[in-house]
PDB file of C-alpha atoms in Angstrom:
ATOM      1  CA  UNK A  23      12.796 -29.466 -16.499  1.00 58.00           C
ATOM      2  CA  UNK A  24      11.277 -26.145 -15.108  1.00 64.00           C
ATOM      3  CA  UNK A  25      11.553 -27.581 -11.529  1.00 66.00           C
ATOM      4  CA  UNK A  26      15.376 -28.223 -11.724  1.00 75.00           C
ATOM      5  CA  UNK A  27      15.599 -24.553 -13.300  1.00 76.00           C
ATOM      6  CA  UNK A  28      13.316 -23.575 -10.599  1.00 76.00           C
ATOM      7  CA  UNK A  29      15.988 -25.124  -7.721  1.00 76.00           C
ATOM      8  CA  UNK A  30      19.107 -24.161  -9.750  1.00 80.00           C
ATOM      9  CA  UNK A  31      17.881 -20.482  -9.926  1.00 79.00           C
ATOM     10  CA  UNK A  32      17.014 -20.662  -5.856  1.00 78.00           C
ATOM     11  CA  UNK A  33      20.477 -22.554  -5.129  1.00 80.00           C
ATOM     12  CA  UNK A  34      22.422 -19.477  -6.821  1.00 80.00           C
ATOM     13  CA  UNK A  35      20.377 -16.779  -5.319  1.00 82.00           C
ATOM     14  CA  UNK A  36      21.190 -17.969  -1.766  1.00 79.00           C
ATOM     15  CA  UNK A  37      24.742 -17.787  -2.831  1.00 80.00           C
ATOM     16  CA  UNK A  38      24.322 -14.112  -3.739  1.00 81.00           C
ATOM     17  CA  UNK A  39      23.491 -13.909  -7.418  1.00 83.00           C
ATOM     18  CA  UNK A  40      21.031 -11.897  -8.770  1.00 85.00           C
ATOM     19  CA  UNK A  41      17.779 -12.606 -10.748  1.00 82.00           C
ATOM     20  CA  UNK A  42      17.891  -9.882 -13.523  1.00 82.00           C
ATOM     21  CA  UNK A  43      15.136  -8.785 -15.669  1.00 77.00           C
ATOM     22  CA  UNK A  44      16.964  -9.824 -19.000  1.00 82.00           C
ATOM     23  CA  UNK A  45      15.668 -13.059 -20.584  1.00 82.00           C
ATOM     24  CA  UNK A  46      17.912 -15.710 -22.034  1.00 86.00           C
ATOM     25  CA  UNK A  47      18.418 -14.449 -25.793  1.00 86.00           C
ATOM     26  CA  UNK A  48      18.300 -17.999 -27.051  1.00 86.00           C
ATOM     27  CA  UNK A  49      15.382 -18.920 -29.266  1.00 83.00           C
ATOM     28  CA  UNK A  50      12.326 -20.255 -27.550  1.00 82.00           C
ATOM     29  CA  UNK A  51      13.776 -19.641 -23.854  1.00 83.00           C
ATOM     30  CA  UNK A  52      12.353 -17.276 -21.506  1.00 80.00           C
ATOM     31  CA  UNK A  53      14.327 -17.809 -18.378  1.00 82.00           C
ATOM     32  CA  UNK A  54      15.605 -14.788 -16.746  1.00 84.00           C
ATOM     33  CA  UNK A  55      19.403 -14.464 -16.715  1.00 84.00           C
ATOM     34  CA  UNK A  56      21.138 -14.801 -13.178  1.00 84.00           C
ATOM     35  CA  UNK A  57      24.052 -12.156 -12.662  1.00 86.00           C
ATOM     36  CA  UNK A  58      26.930 -12.677 -10.477  1.00 84.00           C
ATOM     37  CA  UNK A  59      27.487 -11.201  -6.937  1.00 83.00           C
ATOM     38  CA  UNK A  60      28.445  -7.428  -6.923  1.00 76.00           C
ATOM     39  CA  UNK A  61      31.880  -8.645  -5.127  1.00 73.00           C
ATOM     40  CA  UNK A  62      32.942 -10.643  -7.902  1.00 77.00           C
ATOM     41  CA  UNK A  63      35.020  -9.721 -11.126  1.00 79.00           C
ATOM     42  CA  UNK A  64      34.120  -9.740 -13.921  1.00 82.00           C
ATOM     43  CA  UNK A  65      30.796  -9.696 -14.119  1.00 83.00           C
ATOM     44  CA  UNK A  66      29.023 -12.803 -15.381  1.00 84.00           C
ATOM     45  CA  UNK A  67      25.606 -13.819 -16.797  1.00 85.00           C
ATOM     46  CA  UNK A  68      24.128 -17.185 -17.409  1.00 82.00           C
ATOM     47  CA  UNK A  69      20.996 -18.973 -17.976  1.00 86.00           C
ATOM     48  CA  UNK A  70      20.108 -21.989 -15.634  1.00 81.00           C
ATOM     49  CA  UNK A  71      18.403 -23.644 -18.837  1.00 83.00           C
ATOM     50  CA  UNK A  72      20.853 -23.272 -21.698  1.00 83.00           C
ATOM     51  CA  UNK A  73      23.958 -22.816 -19.920  1.00 78.00           C
ATOM     52  CA  UNK A  74      23.824 -24.972 -16.680  1.00 68.00           C
ATOM     53  CA  UNK A  75      25.526 -23.903 -13.585  1.00 71.00           C
ATOM     54  CA  UNK A  76      28.333 -21.221 -14.027  1.00 72.00           C
ATOM     55  CA  UNK A  77      30.793 -23.085 -11.673  1.00 69.00           C
ATOM     56  CA  UNK A  78      30.711 -26.269 -13.914  1.00 63.00           C
ATOM     57  CA  UNK A  79      34.082 -26.903 -15.778  1.00 56.00           C
ATOM     58  CA  UNK A  80      32.363 -26.454 -19.325  1.00 46.00           C
ATOM     59  CA  UNK A  81      29.833 -23.633 -18.332  1.00 46.00           C
ATOM     60  CA  UNK A  82      28.959 -21.253 -21.290  1.00 50.00           C
ATOM     61  CA  UNK A  83      28.822 -18.438 -18.533  1.00 49.00           C
ATOM     62  CA  UNK A  84      29.136 -14.936 -20.827  1.00 48.00           C
ATOM     63  CA  UNK A  85      29.394 -11.367 -19.564  1.00 47.00           C
ATOM     64  CA  UNK A  86      26.642  -9.978 -21.356  1.00 46.00           C
ATOM     65  CA  UNK A  87      23.079 -11.714 -22.193  1.00 43.00           C
ATOM     66  CA  UNK A  88      23.354  -9.766 -25.531  1.00 43.00           C
ATOM     67  CA  UNK A  89      26.012 -11.586 -26.861  1.00 41.00           C
ATOM     68  CA  UNK A  90      25.714 -15.447 -26.963  1.00 45.00           C
ATOM     69  CA  UNK A  91      27.783 -17.732 -29.875  1.00 45.00           C
ATOM     70  CA  UNK A  92      26.104 -20.584 -31.113  1.00 43.00           C
ATOM     71  CA  UNK A  93      27.665 -23.781 -30.355  1.00 46.00           C
ATOM     72  CA  UNK A  94      28.774 -24.632 -33.796  1.00 45.00           C
ATOM     73  CA  UNK A  95      30.781 -21.635 -33.985  1.00 45.00           C
ATOM     74  CA  UNK A  96      32.387 -22.202 -30.835  1.00 45.00           C
ATOM     75  CA  UNK A  97      33.087 -25.753 -31.769  1.00 44.00           C
ATOM     76  CA  UNK A  98      34.547 -24.546 -34.959  1.00 46.00           C
ATOM     77  CA  UNK A  99      36.663 -22.086 -33.195  1.00 48.00           C
ATOM     78  CA  UNK A 100      37.860 -24.752 -30.643  1.00 48.00           C
ATOM     79  CA  UNK A 101      38.407 -27.222 -33.354  1.00 48.00           C
ATOM     80  CA  UNK A 102      40.468 -24.824 -35.344  1.00 47.00           C
ATOM     81  CA  UNK A 103      42.654 -23.748 -32.547  1.00 46.00           C
ATOM     82  CA  UNK A 104      43.569 -27.269 -31.399  1.00 46.00           C
ATOM     83  CA  UNK A 105      44.567 -28.047 -35.171  1.00 45.00           C
ATOM     84  CA  UNK A 106      46.863 -25.055 -35.433  1.00 45.00           C
ATOM     85  CA  UNK A 107      48.049 -25.596 -31.914  1.00 47.00           C
ATOM     86  CA  UNK A 108      51.192 -27.518 -33.047  1.00 49.00           C
ATOM     87  CA  UNK A 109      52.504 -25.005 -35.358  1.00 50.00           C
ATOM     88  CA  UNK A 110      50.961 -21.563 -33.889  1.00 55.00           C
ATOM     89  CA  UNK A 111      51.228 -20.467 -30.233  1.00 56.00           C
ATOM     90  CA  UNK A 112      48.111 -19.760 -28.394  1.00 58.00           C
ATOM     91  CA  UNK A 113      46.799 -15.941 -28.556  1.00 55.00           C
ATOM     92  CA  UNK A 114      46.747 -14.353 -25.468  1.00 55.00           C
ATOM     93  CA  UNK A 115      43.556 -12.427 -24.661  1.00 53.00           C
ATOM     94  CA  UNK A 116      44.259  -8.883 -23.495  1.00 52.00           C
ATOM     95  CA  UNK A 117      41.969  -6.793 -21.379  1.00 51.00           C
ATOM     96  CA  UNK A 118      41.619  -4.635 -24.421  1.00 48.00           C
ATOM     97  CA  UNK A 119      39.364  -6.840 -26.243  1.00 46.00           C
ATOM     98  CA  UNK A 120      36.649  -7.000 -23.143  1.00 44.00           C
ATOM     99  CA  UNK A 121      35.935  -3.761 -24.048  1.00 45.00           C
ATOM    100  CA  UNK A 122      33.732  -4.895 -26.789  1.00 52.00           C
ATOM    101  CA  UNK A 123      31.634  -6.791 -24.138  1.00 52.00           C
ATOM    102  CA  UNK A 124      30.923  -3.724 -22.256  1.00 60.00           C
ATOM    103  CA  UNK A 125      27.602  -2.901 -20.895  1.00 62.00           C
ATOM    104  CA  UNK A 126      25.520   0.321 -22.165  1.00 68.00           C
ATOM    105  CA  UNK A 127      25.801   3.361 -19.462  1.00 74.00           C
ATOM    106  CA  UNK A 128      23.284   2.520 -16.838  1.00 72.00           C
ATOM    107  CA  UNK A 129      20.362   4.996 -17.255  1.00 81.00           C
ATOM    108  CA  UNK A 130      17.696   5.677 -14.647  1.00 83.00           C
ATOM    109  CA  UNK A 131      15.313   3.283 -15.840  1.00 81.00           C
ATOM    110  CA  UNK A 132      17.758   0.209 -16.095  1.00 78.00           C
ATOM    111  CA  UNK A 133      18.869   1.297 -12.369  1.00 81.00           C
ATOM    112  CA  UNK A 134      15.309   1.209 -11.095  1.00 82.00           C
ATOM    113  CA  UNK A 135      14.930  -2.335 -12.514  1.00 80.00           C
ATOM    114  CA  UNK A 136      18.065  -3.623 -11.252  1.00 81.00           C
ATOM    115  CA  UNK A 137      17.103  -2.526  -7.540  1.00 84.00           C
ATOM    116  CA  UNK A 138      13.617  -3.956  -8.185  1.00 82.00           C
ATOM    117  CA  UNK A 139      15.515  -7.184  -9.571  1.00 82.00           C
ATOM    118  CA  UNK A 140      17.579  -7.330  -6.427  1.00 84.00           C
ATOM    119  CA  UNK A 141      14.775  -6.810  -4.243  1.00 86.00           C
ATOM    120  CA  UNK A 142      12.896  -9.634  -5.823  1.00 84.00           C
ATOM    121  CA  UNK A 143      15.686 -11.865  -5.795  1.00 84.00           C
ATOM    122  CA  UNK A 144      16.076 -11.687  -1.932  1.00 85.00           C
ATOM    123  CA  UNK A 145      12.234 -12.151  -1.494  1.00 87.00           C
ATOM    124  CA  UNK A 146      12.075 -15.307  -3.626  1.00 86.00           C
ATOM    125  CA  UNK A 147      15.158 -16.785  -1.660  1.00 83.00           C
ATOM    126  CA  UNK A 148      13.361 -16.404   1.271  1.00 86.00           C
ATOM    127  CA  UNK A 149      10.162 -18.231  -0.093  1.00 84.00           C
ATOM    128  CA  UNK A 150      11.952 -20.830  -1.702  1.00 84.00           C
ATOM    129  CA  UNK A 151      13.548 -21.707   1.791  1.00 81.00           C
ATOM    130  CA  UNK A 152       9.804 -21.772   2.888  1.00 83.00           C
ATOM    131  CA  UNK A 153       8.853 -24.389   0.495  1.00 82.00           C
ATOM    132  CA  UNK A 154       7.497 -22.076  -2.136  1.00 84.00           C
ATOM    133  CA  UNK A 155       8.052 -22.745  -5.961  1.00 83.00           C
ATOM    134  CA  UNK A 156       9.251 -20.629  -8.499  1.00 82.00           C
ATOM    135  CA  UNK A 157       7.498 -20.198 -11.680  1.00 83.00           C
ATOM    136  CA  UNK A 158       8.193 -19.662 -15.192  1.00 80.00           C
ATOM    137  CA  UNK A 159       5.152 -17.266 -15.414  1.00 85.00           C
ATOM    138  CA  UNK A 160       6.200 -13.615 -15.182  1.00 86.00           C
ATOM    139  CA  UNK A 161       4.287 -10.610 -13.356  1.00 89.00           C
ATOM    140  CA  UNK A 162       1.950  -8.888 -15.729  1.00 88.00           C
ATOM    141  CA  UNK A 163       2.779  -5.669 -13.709  1.00 87.00           C
ATOM    142  CA  UNK A 164       6.303  -5.856 -12.905  1.00 84.00           C
ATOM    143  CA  UNK A 165       8.800  -6.288 -15.522  1.00 79.00           C
ATOM    144  CA  UNK A 166      10.727  -9.547 -15.283  1.00 79.00           C
ATOM    145  CA  UNK A 167       9.506 -10.687 -11.950  1.00 85.00           C
ATOM    146  CA  UNK A 168       8.853 -14.440 -11.962  1.00 86.00           C
ATOM    147  CA  UNK A 169       5.799 -15.627 -10.073  1.00 88.00           C
ATOM    148  CA  UNK A 170       5.765 -18.148  -7.058  1.00 89.00           C
ATOM    149  CA  UNK A 171       3.333 -20.656  -5.778  1.00 88.00           C
ATOM    150  CA  UNK A 172       2.380 -21.118  -1.834  1.00 88.00           C
ATOM    151  CA  UNK A 173       3.662 -24.813  -0.748  1.00 84.00           C
ATOM    152  CA  UNK A 174       1.261 -27.652  -1.362  1.00 78.00           C
ATOM    153  CA  UNK A 175      -1.485 -27.794   1.031  1.00 72.00           C
ATOM    154  CA  UNK A 176      -2.732 -31.469   1.918  1.00 72.00           C
ATOM    155  CA  UNK A 177      -0.967 -32.648  -1.318  1.00 69.00           C
ATOM    156  CA  UNK A 178      -2.998 -30.346  -3.807  1.00 78.00           C
ATOM    157  CA  UNK A 179      -1.320 -27.997  -5.931  1.00 82.00           C
ATOM    158  CA  UNK A 180      -2.391 -24.257  -4.839  1.00 85.00           C
ATOM    159  CA  UNK A 181      -3.738 -22.456  -7.922  1.00 86.00           C
ATOM    160  CA  UNK A 182      -2.586 -18.993  -6.633  1.00 88.00           C
ATOM    161  CA  UNK A 183       0.477 -17.467  -7.973  1.00 91.00           C
ATOM    162  CA  UNK A 184       1.547 -14.325  -6.394  1.00 91.00           C
ATOM    163  CA  UNK A 185       4.339 -11.724  -7.447  1.00 92.00           C
ATOM    164  CA  UNK A 186       6.936 -11.031  -4.584  1.00 90.00           C
ATOM    165  CA  UNK A 187       7.428  -7.322  -5.416  1.00 86.00           C
ATOM    166  CA  UNK A 188       3.883  -6.011  -6.105  1.00 90.00           C
ATOM    167  CA  UNK A 189       2.079  -8.446  -3.905  1.00 89.00           C
ATOM    168  CA  UNK A 190      -0.501  -9.302  -6.706  1.00 90.00           C
ATOM    169  CA  UNK A 191      -2.158 -12.822  -6.603  1.00 92.00           C
ATOM    170  CA  UNK A 192      -3.050 -14.412  -9.813  1.00 92.00           C
ATOM    171  CA  UNK A 193      -5.042 -17.532 -10.879  1.00 90.00           C
ATOM    172  CA  UNK A 194      -4.916 -19.121 -14.549  1.00 88.00           C
ATOM    173  CA  UNK A 195      -8.126 -18.992 -16.410  1.00 87.00           C
ATOM    174  CA  UNK A 196      -8.803 -20.971 -19.569  1.00 86.00           C
ATOM    175  CA  UNK A 197     -10.899 -19.533 -22.209  1.00 83.00           C
ATOM    176  CA  UNK A 198     -13.205 -21.150 -24.786  1.00 86.00           C
ATOM    177  CA  UNK A 199     -10.589 -21.549 -27.132  1.00 83.00           C
ATOM    178  CA  UNK A 200      -8.313 -23.560 -24.359  1.00 81.00           C
ATOM    179  CA  UNK A 201      -5.883 -20.259 -23.860  1.00 86.00           C
ATOM    180  CA  UNK A 202      -4.673 -19.768 -20.665  1.00 83.00           C
ATOM    181  CA  UNK A 203      -4.321 -16.089 -19.244  1.00 85.00           C
ATOM    182  CA  UNK A 204      -3.181 -15.121 -15.873  1.00 84.00           C
ATOM    183  CA  UNK A 205      -6.055 -12.607 -14.109  1.00 87.00           C
ATOM    184  CA  UNK A 206      -6.062 -11.294 -10.802  1.00 87.00           C
ATOM    185  CA  UNK A 207      -7.577 -13.116  -8.089  1.00 84.00           C
ATOM    186  CA  UNK A 208     -11.241 -12.050  -7.065  1.00 77.00           C
ATOM    187  CA  UNK A 209     -11.193 -11.406  -3.158  1.00 69.00           C
ATOM    188  CA  UNK A 210     -13.152 -13.761  -0.985  1.00 59.00           C
ATOM    189  CA  UNK A 211     -16.078 -12.199   0.822  1.00 54.00           C
ATOM    190  CA  UNK A 212     -15.521 -12.429   4.844  1.00 49.00           C
ATOM    191  CA  UNK A 213     -18.742 -13.009   6.655  1.00 53.00           C
ATOM    192  CA  UNK A 214     -17.970 -12.169  10.200  1.00 52.00           C
ATOM    193  CA  UNK A 215     -18.648 -15.197  12.794  1.00 48.00           C
ATOM    194  CA  UNK A 216     -20.229 -13.395  15.031  1.00 51.00           C
ATOM    195  CA  UNK A 217     -22.615 -10.582  14.064  1.00 54.00           C
ATOM    196  CA  UNK A 218     -21.361  -6.891  15.269  1.00 51.00           C
ATOM    197  CA  UNK A 219     -24.198  -4.931  16.699  1.00 56.00           C
ATOM    198  CA  UNK A 220     -23.787  -1.187  16.498  1.00 56.00           C
ATOM    199  CA  UNK A 221     -25.457   0.612  19.159  1.00 55.00           C
ATOM    200  CA  UNK A 222     -27.742   3.326  17.887  1.00 59.00           C
ATOM    201  CA  UNK A 223     -26.711   6.763  19.419  1.00 53.00           C
ATOM    202  CA  UNK A 224     -29.151   8.041  21.739  1.00 55.00           C
ATOM    203  CA  UNK A 225     -31.517  11.176  20.712  1.00 55.00           C
ATOM    204  CA  UNK A 226     -30.697  14.118  22.540  1.00 55.00           C
ATOM    205  CA  UNK A 227     -33.871  16.528  22.582  1.00 58.00           C
ATOM    206  CA  UNK A 228     -32.910  19.719  21.426  1.00 59.00           C
ATOM    207  CA  UNK A 229     -33.946  22.504  24.003  1.00 57.00           C
ATOM    208  CA  UNK A 230     -36.848  24.491  22.904  1.00 57.00           C
ATOM    209  CA  UNK A 231     -35.933  28.092  21.849  1.00 60.00           C
ATOM    210  CA  UNK A 232     -36.591  30.135  25.053  1.00 56.00           C
ATOM    211  CA  UNK A 233     -38.613  33.141  24.031  1.00 58.00           C
ATOM    212  CA  UNK A 234     -37.305  36.384  25.213  1.00 55.00           C
ATOM    213  CA  UNK A 235     -39.817  38.588  26.911  1.00 54.00           C
ATOM    214  CA  UNK A 236     -40.543  41.841  25.395  1.00 52.00           C
ATOM    215  CA  UNK A 237     -41.333  44.340  28.103  1.00 50.00           C
ATOM    216  CA  UNK A 238     -44.690  46.416  27.279  1.00 48.00           C
ATOM    217  CA  UNK A 239     -44.733  49.584  28.046  1.00 46.00           C
ATOM    218  CA  UNK A 240     -47.952  50.218  29.948  1.00 44.00           C
ATOM    219  CA  UNK A 241     -49.678  53.670  30.670  1.00 46.00           C
ATOM    220  CA  UNK A 242     -49.251  52.596  34.304  1.00 59.00           C
ATOM    221  CA  UNK A 243     -45.884  52.841  36.132  1.00 61.00           C
ATOM    222  CA  UNK A 244     -47.003  50.144  38.493  1.00 67.00           C
ATOM    223  CA  UNK A 245     -48.266  47.793  35.876  1.00 74.00           C
ATOM    224  CA  UNK A 246     -44.792  48.062  33.932  1.00 74.00           C
ATOM    225  CA  UNK A 247     -42.945  47.242  37.000  1.00 76.00           C
ATOM    226  CA  UNK A 248     -44.968  44.501  37.940  1.00 78.00           C
ATOM    227  CA  UNK A 249     -44.698  43.096  34.356  1.00 80.00           C
ATOM    228  CA  UNK A 250     -41.214  43.501  34.323  1.00 76.00           C
ATOM    229  CA  UNK A 251     -40.490  41.789  37.647  1.00 82.00           C
ATOM    230  CA  UNK A 252     -42.863  38.764  36.383  1.00 80.00           C
ATOM    231  CA  UNK A 253     -40.461  38.770  33.418  1.00 80.00           C
ATOM    232  CA  UNK A 254     -37.144  38.592  35.432  1.00 81.00           C
ATOM    233  CA  UNK A 255     -38.761  35.684  37.562  1.00 82.00           C
ATOM    234  CA  UNK A 256     -39.551  33.582  34.388  1.00 81.00           C
ATOM    235  CA  UNK A 257     -36.554  34.179  32.805  1.00 80.00           C
ATOM    236  CA  UNK A 258     -34.325  33.118  36.021  1.00 84.00           C
ATOM    237  CA  UNK A 259     -36.457  30.114  36.364  1.00 84.00           C
ATOM    238  CA  UNK A 260     -35.624  29.303  32.264  1.00 81.00           C
ATOM    239  CA  UNK A 261     -32.047  29.709  33.150  1.00 80.00           C
ATOM    240  CA  UNK A 262     -31.972  27.425  35.922  1.00 85.00           C
ATOM    241  CA  UNK A 263     -33.483  24.472  33.763  1.00 83.00           C
ATOM    242  CA  UNK A 264     -31.073  25.255  30.780  1.00 80.00           C
ATOM    243  CA  UNK A 265     -28.142  25.102  33.280  1.00 85.00           C
ATOM    244  CA  UNK A 266     -29.325  21.780  34.598  1.00 83.00           C
ATOM    245  CA  UNK A 267     -29.741  20.745  31.092  1.00 81.00           C
ATOM    246  CA  UNK A 268     -26.398  21.606  30.244  1.00 77.00           C
ATOM    247  CA  UNK A 269     -24.839  20.032  33.304  1.00 83.00           C
ATOM    248  CA  UNK A 270     -26.803  16.537  32.303  1.00 81.00           C
ATOM    249  CA  UNK A 271     -25.353  16.776  28.703  1.00 78.00           C
ATOM    250  CA  UNK A 272     -22.123  17.396  29.732  1.00 79.00           C
ATOM    251  CA  UNK A 273     -21.585  14.408  32.118  1.00 78.00           C
ATOM    252  CA  UNK A 274     -23.247  11.948  29.644  1.00 74.00           C
ATOM    253  CA  UNK A 275     -22.209  11.206  26.063  1.00 70.00           C
ATOM    254  CA  UNK A 276     -24.299  13.809  24.039  1.00 72.00           C
ATOM    255  CA  UNK A 277     -22.909  15.499  21.011  1.00 73.00           C
ATOM    256  CA  UNK A 278     -21.531  18.649  20.511  1.00 75.00           C
ATOM    257  CA  UNK A 279     -24.340  20.189  18.591  1.00 74.00           C
ATOM    258  CA  UNK A 280     -26.804  19.799  21.483  1.00 77.00           C
ATOM    259  CA  UNK A 281     -24.401  21.034  23.959  1.00 78.00           C
ATOM    260  CA  UNK A 282     -24.065  23.906  21.574  1.00 80.00           C
ATOM    261  CA  UNK A 283     -27.843  24.814  21.359  1.00 78.00           C
ATOM    262  CA  UNK A 284     -28.151  24.625  25.098  1.00 76.00           C
ATOM    263  CA  UNK A 285     -25.266  27.227  25.620  1.00 81.00           C
ATOM    264  CA  UNK A 286     -26.758  29.308  23.226  1.00 80.00           C
ATOM    265  CA  UNK A 287     -30.163  29.156  24.482  1.00 82.00           C
ATOM    266  CA  UNK A 288     -28.404  30.316  28.080  1.00 84.00           C
ATOM    267  CA  UNK A 289     -26.525  33.116  26.467  1.00 82.00           C
ATOM    268  CA  UNK A 290     -29.892  34.355  25.182  1.00 83.00           C
ATOM    269  CA  UNK A 291     -31.549  34.075  28.491  1.00 78.00           C
ATOM    270  CA  UNK A 292     -29.147  35.870  30.404  1.00 84.00           C
ATOM    271  CA  UNK A 293     -28.898  38.764  27.938  1.00 85.00           C
ATOM    272  CA  UNK A 294     -32.575  39.217  28.261  1.00 83.00           C
ATOM    273  CA  UNK A 295     -32.296  39.020  32.059  1.00 84.00           C
ATOM    274  CA  UNK A 296     -29.687  41.782  31.689  1.00 86.00           C
ATOM    275  CA  UNK A 297     -32.023  43.818  29.233  1.00 83.00           C
ATOM    276  CA  UNK A 298     -35.181  43.286  31.384  1.00 81.00           C
ATOM    277  CA  UNK A 299     -33.311  44.552  34.530  1.00 84.00           C
ATOM    278  CA  UNK A 300     -31.696  47.802  32.905  1.00 84.00           C
ATOM    279  CA  UNK A 301     -35.422  48.464  31.952  1.00 83.00           C
ATOM    280  CA  UNK A 302     -36.454  48.030  35.695  1.00 78.00           C
ATOM    281  CA  UNK A 303     -34.080  50.206  36.692  1.00 82.00           C
ATOM    282  CA  UNK A 304     -34.920  52.814  34.160  1.00 82.00           C
ATOM    283  CA  UNK A 305     -38.917  52.665  35.358  1.00 78.00           C
ATOM    284  CA  UNK A 306     -37.693  53.218  39.043  1.00 79.00           C
ATOM    285  CA  UNK A 307     -35.575  56.370  38.145  1.00 78.00           C
ATOM    286  CA  UNK A 308     -38.775  57.529  35.996  1.00 77.00           C
ATOM    287  CA  UNK A 309     -41.051  56.890  38.993  1.00 70.00           C
ATOM    288  CA  UNK A 310     -38.932  58.644  41.513  1.00 69.00           C
ATOM    289  CA  UNK A 311     -38.643  61.871  39.183  1.00 67.00           C
ATOM    290  CA  UNK A 312     -42.474  62.148  38.967  1.00 62.00           C
TER     291      UNK A 312
END
């Protein structure tokens, strides 16, 4: 019976009918109602389980799911009209009586649900063409959206149940009392077939802090000039060494912090050389004045 209902729903969704988020008002029936295509007037709703195909000669298709008369009432009305047909002419149904069956004004929530229902109907129709089966279970996360099951693989029924709207996959679990419940499928841990080896980053040695030579004022002018000259030569050697280190770092794949440290050291050495040469010039001017 459930497979017949699923097949009928899928058939009419392919014809343009919309699977709504309203369930059948009949007792013990939770099948979602189908709505006629938007280009068709008047708008019709039918239950694939209770009403059958809407195009059948004796279909019980109704204009709204909230109003469904019992069969006994319909039968009594039909019999009474049949008995009085010989004496009373048939009563014409005017368009004014249809106002009693008008749907309530559409709200933002109902419009959103209708759009979601239209999207779900389209996607379910595509899945049915690929061999998927529509189930009677509804998604706990999406209102009134039936779940679908993938095609049977190798003759075995797939336990997964997927929602076409939110994409969540559920499985049925049975508790100790035998009650069934839908739970989210636990994602399987994926182990890579080939271990990925991440190369370790090569440690770039941090250049040592270059000491800035502080010239010492000596009592003898000649000793001070010699000290300044030695300091300048030492700083120039350090500058050449740091420049070579910076060139090798920029040519390779060193990190930015190492390059920044070397650049700061070069800046400090250049400043120290400038200060030493300024002191050397001052000392020369002082010696000439004496």
